[in-house]
Coordinates of C-alpha atoms in Angstrom, one line a residue:
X1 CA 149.5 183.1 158.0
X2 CA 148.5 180.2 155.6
X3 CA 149.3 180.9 151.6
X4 CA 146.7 179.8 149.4
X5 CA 146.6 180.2 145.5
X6 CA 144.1 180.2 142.8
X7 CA 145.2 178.4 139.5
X8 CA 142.8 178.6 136.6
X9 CA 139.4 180.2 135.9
X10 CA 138.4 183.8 135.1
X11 CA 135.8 185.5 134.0
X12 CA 133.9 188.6 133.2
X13 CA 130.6 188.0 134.5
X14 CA 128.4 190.3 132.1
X15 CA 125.2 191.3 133.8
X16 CA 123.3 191.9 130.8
X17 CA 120.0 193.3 132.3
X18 CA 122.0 195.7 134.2
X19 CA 124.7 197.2 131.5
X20 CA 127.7 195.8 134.1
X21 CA 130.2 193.4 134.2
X22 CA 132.2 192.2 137.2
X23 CA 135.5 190.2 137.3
X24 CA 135.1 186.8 138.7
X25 CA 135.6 182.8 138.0
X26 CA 135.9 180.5 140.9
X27 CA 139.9 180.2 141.4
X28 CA 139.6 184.4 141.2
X29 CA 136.5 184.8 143.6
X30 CA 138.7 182.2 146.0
X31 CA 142.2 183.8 146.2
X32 CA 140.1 187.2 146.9
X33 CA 137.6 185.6 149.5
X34 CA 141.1 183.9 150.9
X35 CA 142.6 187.4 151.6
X36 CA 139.6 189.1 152.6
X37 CA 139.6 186.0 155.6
X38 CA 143.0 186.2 156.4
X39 CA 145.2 184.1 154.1
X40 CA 148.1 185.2 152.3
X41 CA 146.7 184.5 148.5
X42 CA 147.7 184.5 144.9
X43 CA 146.2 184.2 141.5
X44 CA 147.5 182.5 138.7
X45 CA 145.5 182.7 135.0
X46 CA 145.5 183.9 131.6
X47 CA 143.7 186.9 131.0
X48 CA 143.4 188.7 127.8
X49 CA 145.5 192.1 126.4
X50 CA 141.8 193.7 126.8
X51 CA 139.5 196.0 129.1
X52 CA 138.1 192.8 130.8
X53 CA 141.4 191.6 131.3
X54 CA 142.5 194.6 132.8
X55 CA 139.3 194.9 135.4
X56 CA 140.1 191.3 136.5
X57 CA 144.1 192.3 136.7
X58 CA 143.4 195.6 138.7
X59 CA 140.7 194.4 140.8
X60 CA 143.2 191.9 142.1
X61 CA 145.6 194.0 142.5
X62 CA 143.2 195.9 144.6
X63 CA 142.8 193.6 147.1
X64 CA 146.2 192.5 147.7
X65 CA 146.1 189.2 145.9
X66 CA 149.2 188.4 144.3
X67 CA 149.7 188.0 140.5
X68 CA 153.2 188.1 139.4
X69 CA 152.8 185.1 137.4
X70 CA 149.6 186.0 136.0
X71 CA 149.7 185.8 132.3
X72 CA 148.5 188.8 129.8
X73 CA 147.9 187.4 126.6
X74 CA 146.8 188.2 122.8
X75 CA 143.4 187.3 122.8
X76 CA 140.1 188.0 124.7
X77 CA 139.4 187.2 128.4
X78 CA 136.7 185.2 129.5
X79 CA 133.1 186.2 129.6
X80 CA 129.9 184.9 130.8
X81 CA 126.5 186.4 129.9
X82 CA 124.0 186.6 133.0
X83 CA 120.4 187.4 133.2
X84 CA 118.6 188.0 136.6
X85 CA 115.1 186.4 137.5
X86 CA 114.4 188.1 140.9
X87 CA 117.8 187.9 142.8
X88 CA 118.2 184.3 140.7
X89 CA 120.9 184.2 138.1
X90 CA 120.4 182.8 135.1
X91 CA 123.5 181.9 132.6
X92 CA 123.1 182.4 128.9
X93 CA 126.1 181.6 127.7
X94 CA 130.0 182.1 127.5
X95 CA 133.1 182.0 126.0
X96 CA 136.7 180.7 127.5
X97 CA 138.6 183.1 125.1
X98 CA 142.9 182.5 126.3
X99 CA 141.7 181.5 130.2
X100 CA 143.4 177.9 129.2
X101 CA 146.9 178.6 127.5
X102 CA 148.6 178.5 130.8
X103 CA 151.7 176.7 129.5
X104 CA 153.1 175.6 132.8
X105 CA 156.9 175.5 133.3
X106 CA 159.0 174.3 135.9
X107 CA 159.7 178.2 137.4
X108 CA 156.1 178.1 137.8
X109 CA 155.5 174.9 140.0
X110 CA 158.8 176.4 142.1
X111 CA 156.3 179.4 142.3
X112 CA 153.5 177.2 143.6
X113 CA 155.4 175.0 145.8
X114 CA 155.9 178.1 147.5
X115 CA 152.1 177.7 148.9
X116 CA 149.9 175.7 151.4
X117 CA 147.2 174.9 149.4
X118 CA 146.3 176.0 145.9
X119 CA 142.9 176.0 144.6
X120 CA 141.4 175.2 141.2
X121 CA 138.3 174.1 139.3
X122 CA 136.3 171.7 137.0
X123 CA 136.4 174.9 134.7
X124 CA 140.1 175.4 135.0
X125 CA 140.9 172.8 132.3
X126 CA 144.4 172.0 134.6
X127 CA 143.3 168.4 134.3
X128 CA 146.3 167.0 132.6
X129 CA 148.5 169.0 135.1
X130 CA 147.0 167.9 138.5
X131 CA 149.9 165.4 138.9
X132 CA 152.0 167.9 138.5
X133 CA 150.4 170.2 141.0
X134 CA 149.9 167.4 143.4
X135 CA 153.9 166.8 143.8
X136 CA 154.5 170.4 144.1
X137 CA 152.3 171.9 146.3
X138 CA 150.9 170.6 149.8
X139 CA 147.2 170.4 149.4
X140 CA 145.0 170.9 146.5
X141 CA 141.3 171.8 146.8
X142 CA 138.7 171.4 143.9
X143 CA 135.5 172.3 143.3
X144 CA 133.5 170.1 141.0
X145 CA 130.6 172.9 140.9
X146 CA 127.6 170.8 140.4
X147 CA 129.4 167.8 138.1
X148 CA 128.3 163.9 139.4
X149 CA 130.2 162.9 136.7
X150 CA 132.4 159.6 138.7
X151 CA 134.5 159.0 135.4
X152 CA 135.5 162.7 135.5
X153 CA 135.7 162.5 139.2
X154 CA 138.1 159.3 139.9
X155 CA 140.6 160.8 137.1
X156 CA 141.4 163.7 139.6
X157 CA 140.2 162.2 143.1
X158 CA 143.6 161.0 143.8
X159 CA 145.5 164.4 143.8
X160 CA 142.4 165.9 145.8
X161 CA 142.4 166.5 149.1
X162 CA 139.5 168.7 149.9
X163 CA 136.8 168.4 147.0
X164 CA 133.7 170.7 146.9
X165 CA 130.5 170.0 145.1
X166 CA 127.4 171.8 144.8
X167 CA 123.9 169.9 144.7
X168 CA 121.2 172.3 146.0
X169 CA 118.4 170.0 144.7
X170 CA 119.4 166.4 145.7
X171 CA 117.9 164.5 149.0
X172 CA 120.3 164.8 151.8
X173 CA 120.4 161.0 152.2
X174 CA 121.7 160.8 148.4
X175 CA 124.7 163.7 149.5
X176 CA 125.5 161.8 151.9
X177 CA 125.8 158.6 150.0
X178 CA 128.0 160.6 147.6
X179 CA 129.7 162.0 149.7
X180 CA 131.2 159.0 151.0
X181 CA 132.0 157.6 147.2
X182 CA 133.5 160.6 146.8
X183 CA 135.9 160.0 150.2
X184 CA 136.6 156.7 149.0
X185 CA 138.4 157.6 145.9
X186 CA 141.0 159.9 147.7
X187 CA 139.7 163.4 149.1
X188 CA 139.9 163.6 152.8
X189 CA 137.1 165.8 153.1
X190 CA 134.5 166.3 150.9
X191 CA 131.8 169.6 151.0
X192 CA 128.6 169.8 149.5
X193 CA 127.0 173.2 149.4
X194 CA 123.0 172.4 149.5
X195 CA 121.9 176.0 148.4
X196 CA 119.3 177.6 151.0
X197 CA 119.5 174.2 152.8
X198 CA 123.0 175.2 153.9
X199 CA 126.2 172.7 153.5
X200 CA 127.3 169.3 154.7
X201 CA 131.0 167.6 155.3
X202 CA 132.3 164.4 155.7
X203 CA 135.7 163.2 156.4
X204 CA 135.3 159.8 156.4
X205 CA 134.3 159.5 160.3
X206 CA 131.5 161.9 160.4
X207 CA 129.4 164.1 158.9
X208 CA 128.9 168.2 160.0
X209 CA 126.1 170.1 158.4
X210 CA 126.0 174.0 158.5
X211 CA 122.6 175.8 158.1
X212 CA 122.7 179.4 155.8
X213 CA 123.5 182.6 157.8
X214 CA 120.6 184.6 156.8
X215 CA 121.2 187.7 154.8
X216 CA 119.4 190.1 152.4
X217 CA 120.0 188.7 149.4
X218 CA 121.1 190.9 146.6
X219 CA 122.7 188.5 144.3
X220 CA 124.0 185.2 144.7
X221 CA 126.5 185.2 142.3
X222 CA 130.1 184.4 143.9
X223 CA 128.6 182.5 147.2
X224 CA 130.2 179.4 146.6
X225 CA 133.2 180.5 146.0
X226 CA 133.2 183.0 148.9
X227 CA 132.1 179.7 151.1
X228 CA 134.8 177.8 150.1
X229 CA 137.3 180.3 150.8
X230 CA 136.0 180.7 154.1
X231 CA 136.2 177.6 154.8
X232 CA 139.4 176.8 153.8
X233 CA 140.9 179.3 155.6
X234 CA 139.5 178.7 159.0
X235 CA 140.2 174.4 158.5
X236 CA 143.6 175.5 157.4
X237 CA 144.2 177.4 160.8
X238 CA 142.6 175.4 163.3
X239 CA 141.6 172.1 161.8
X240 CA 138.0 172.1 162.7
X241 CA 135.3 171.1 160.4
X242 CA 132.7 172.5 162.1
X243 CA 134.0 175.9 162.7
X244 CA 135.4 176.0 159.1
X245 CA 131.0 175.1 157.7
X246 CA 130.1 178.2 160.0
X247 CA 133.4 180.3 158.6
X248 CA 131.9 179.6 155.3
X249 CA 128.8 180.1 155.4
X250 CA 129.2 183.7 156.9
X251 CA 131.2 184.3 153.8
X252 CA 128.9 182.9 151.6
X253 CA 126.3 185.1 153.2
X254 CA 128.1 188.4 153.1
X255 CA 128.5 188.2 149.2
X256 CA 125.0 187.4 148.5
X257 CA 124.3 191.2 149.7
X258 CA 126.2 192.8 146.9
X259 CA 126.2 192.6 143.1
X260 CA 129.0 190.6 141.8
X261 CA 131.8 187.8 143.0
X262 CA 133.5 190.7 144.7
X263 CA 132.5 193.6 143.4
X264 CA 134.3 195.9 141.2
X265 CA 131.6 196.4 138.6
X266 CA 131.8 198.4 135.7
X267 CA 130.0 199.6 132.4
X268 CA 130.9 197.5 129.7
X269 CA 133.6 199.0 127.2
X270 CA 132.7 199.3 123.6
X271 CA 132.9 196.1 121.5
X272 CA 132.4 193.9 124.7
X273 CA 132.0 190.5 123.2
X274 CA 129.0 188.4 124.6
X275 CA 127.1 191.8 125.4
X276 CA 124.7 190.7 122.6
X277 CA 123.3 187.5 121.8
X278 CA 123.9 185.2 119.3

C-alpha cells in the first residue's frame, strides 16, 4: 500500500446560503480521497485552537488519515465563504487565519521521508520549503488550481513531478500547448482538469484525455481534489496513465453528489468568523 501525505491547506468551507460549513482545503480533501481509494495517507497543517479547527481535526481522524504531526495552534483556522448559484459555487471571500505557521523542522521532514509521495498546493504557501521537500520525500505532486502564472510556475517546476492545473474554459489546443511548457520545465506528467469537458495528460510522449463520469450533481465543491487523489493512487500502483484519468474521474464524480469536500457538515458555532460579510 502506497503512503501519500498532504502538506499545507485547510479550510472551513462556509456555505453561507445553507447555515453549514464543511472541513476541506486541497492537501485535506487529497489525503482523505487518498484513503478512501486505497493509500495509506496523512495530513500535515496548522489548524486553529477553535471549533473549525476541531471539525477539520476530527473529521480526519474519522477517516483514518493520519495527523500526529498536525499542528493546533492559537489563532483561527481557515475559512472560505461560499454562495451557490444552482449547484455552481461561488467564492466570496476568505481568510488564511494560522494555515501557514508550519515551522518545519528536521523531525518533521524524517516524518515525511517516511512517504511515497506528498501532496501540496499553490495555496499551501510551502514555496520556500519545496527544496526541502524535494530531498526528503520521493515524489511531490502540486496543484496549481487554475494559476498560468510561468514565473510562479518555473520557481517550483523543478521539485514537481506530477503538476495539476485546472482550465475548464481554455481551447484544448492551448492545454495542450501548456501542457507541454509545463513538461519542459521539470514535471513528468502534467494534468489538466477541463471541467465538464473531462481531463487531459501528458508525459512528454503522449497525450490521454478522460471524458466526466456522469453523475447527479449535487455540488461540485471538492472534485478536483477528489480527481487527483484518484489519480494518484491508481498511477502510483500500476503506472498507467490512462487507467489513473478514469480512476479520477470516478472520484471526481462521486463527490459531486454530496455537499462538501467530504462531507462532515455542520451548523456553524457561535462567533464563526466569515459567517457575515464585510
Amino acid at each position: 500500500m502506497k503512503r501519500i501525505l498532504g502538506i499545507g491547506d485547510n479550510t472551513v468551507d462556509l456555505y453561507i446560503d445553507k447555515g453549514l460549513m464543511f472541513p476541506g482545503g486541497n492537501a485535506v480533501n487529497v489525503a482523505v480521497h487518498a484513503h478512501r481509494n486505497g493509500a495509506e495517507t496523512a495530513y500535515l497543517g496548522c489548524l486553529g485552537q477553535d471549533e473549525a479547527g476541531s471539525l477539520i481535526y476530527n473529521s480526519l481522524l474519522s477517516e483514518q488519515v493520519d495527523i500526529s504531526r498536525c499542528r493546533r495552534l492559537a489563532g483561527n483556522t481557515s475559512w472560505t465563504r461560499i454562495l451557490h448559484q444552482g449547484n455552481d459555487r461561488i467564492f466570496d471571500g476568505s481568510n488564511p487565519g494560522v494555515r501557514s505557521r508550519y515551522d518545519l523542522q528536521e523531525p518533521d521532514f524524517e516524518y515525511i521521508s517516511s512517504f511515497d509521495l506528498a501532496h501540496s498546493s499553490i495555496y499551501s504557501s510551502l514555496e520556500s520549503d519545496m527544496e526541502k521537500l524535494d530531498k526528503a520525500v520521493p515524489l511531490i505532486a502540486f496543484d496549481f488550481s487554475d494559476s498560468s502564472d510561468l514565473s510562479y510556475i518555473k520557481t517550483l517546476a523543478p521539485y514537481i513531478d506530477y503538476a495539476f492545473f485546472s482550465a475548464a474554459d481554455s481551447k484544448e489546443t492551448d492545454q495542450q500547448d501548456f501542457a507541454r511548457l509545463v513538461h519542459s520545465l521539470g514535471p513528468s506528467i502534467v494534468v489538466i482538469t477541463r471541467g465538464e469537458h473531462g481531463a487531459l495528460a501528458y508525459n512528454g510522449l503522449r497525450f490521454e484525455s478522460q471524458d466526466i463520469v456522469k453523475t447527479q450533481v449535487v455540488d461540485t465543491l471538492g472534485a478536483g481534489d477528489a480527481f487527483i487523489a484518484g489519480f494518484l493512487v491508481e498511477y502510483l500502483a500500476n503506472k498507467d496513465i490512462r487507467n489513473a484519468l478514469s480512476k479520477g474521474s470516478l472520484a471526481a464524480s462521486k463527490v459531486c453528489s454530496f455537499l462538501g469536500g467530504f462531507g462532515f457538515g455542520t451548523s456553524f458555532p457561535a462567533g464563526q468568523p466569515g459567517v457575515c460579510s464585510t
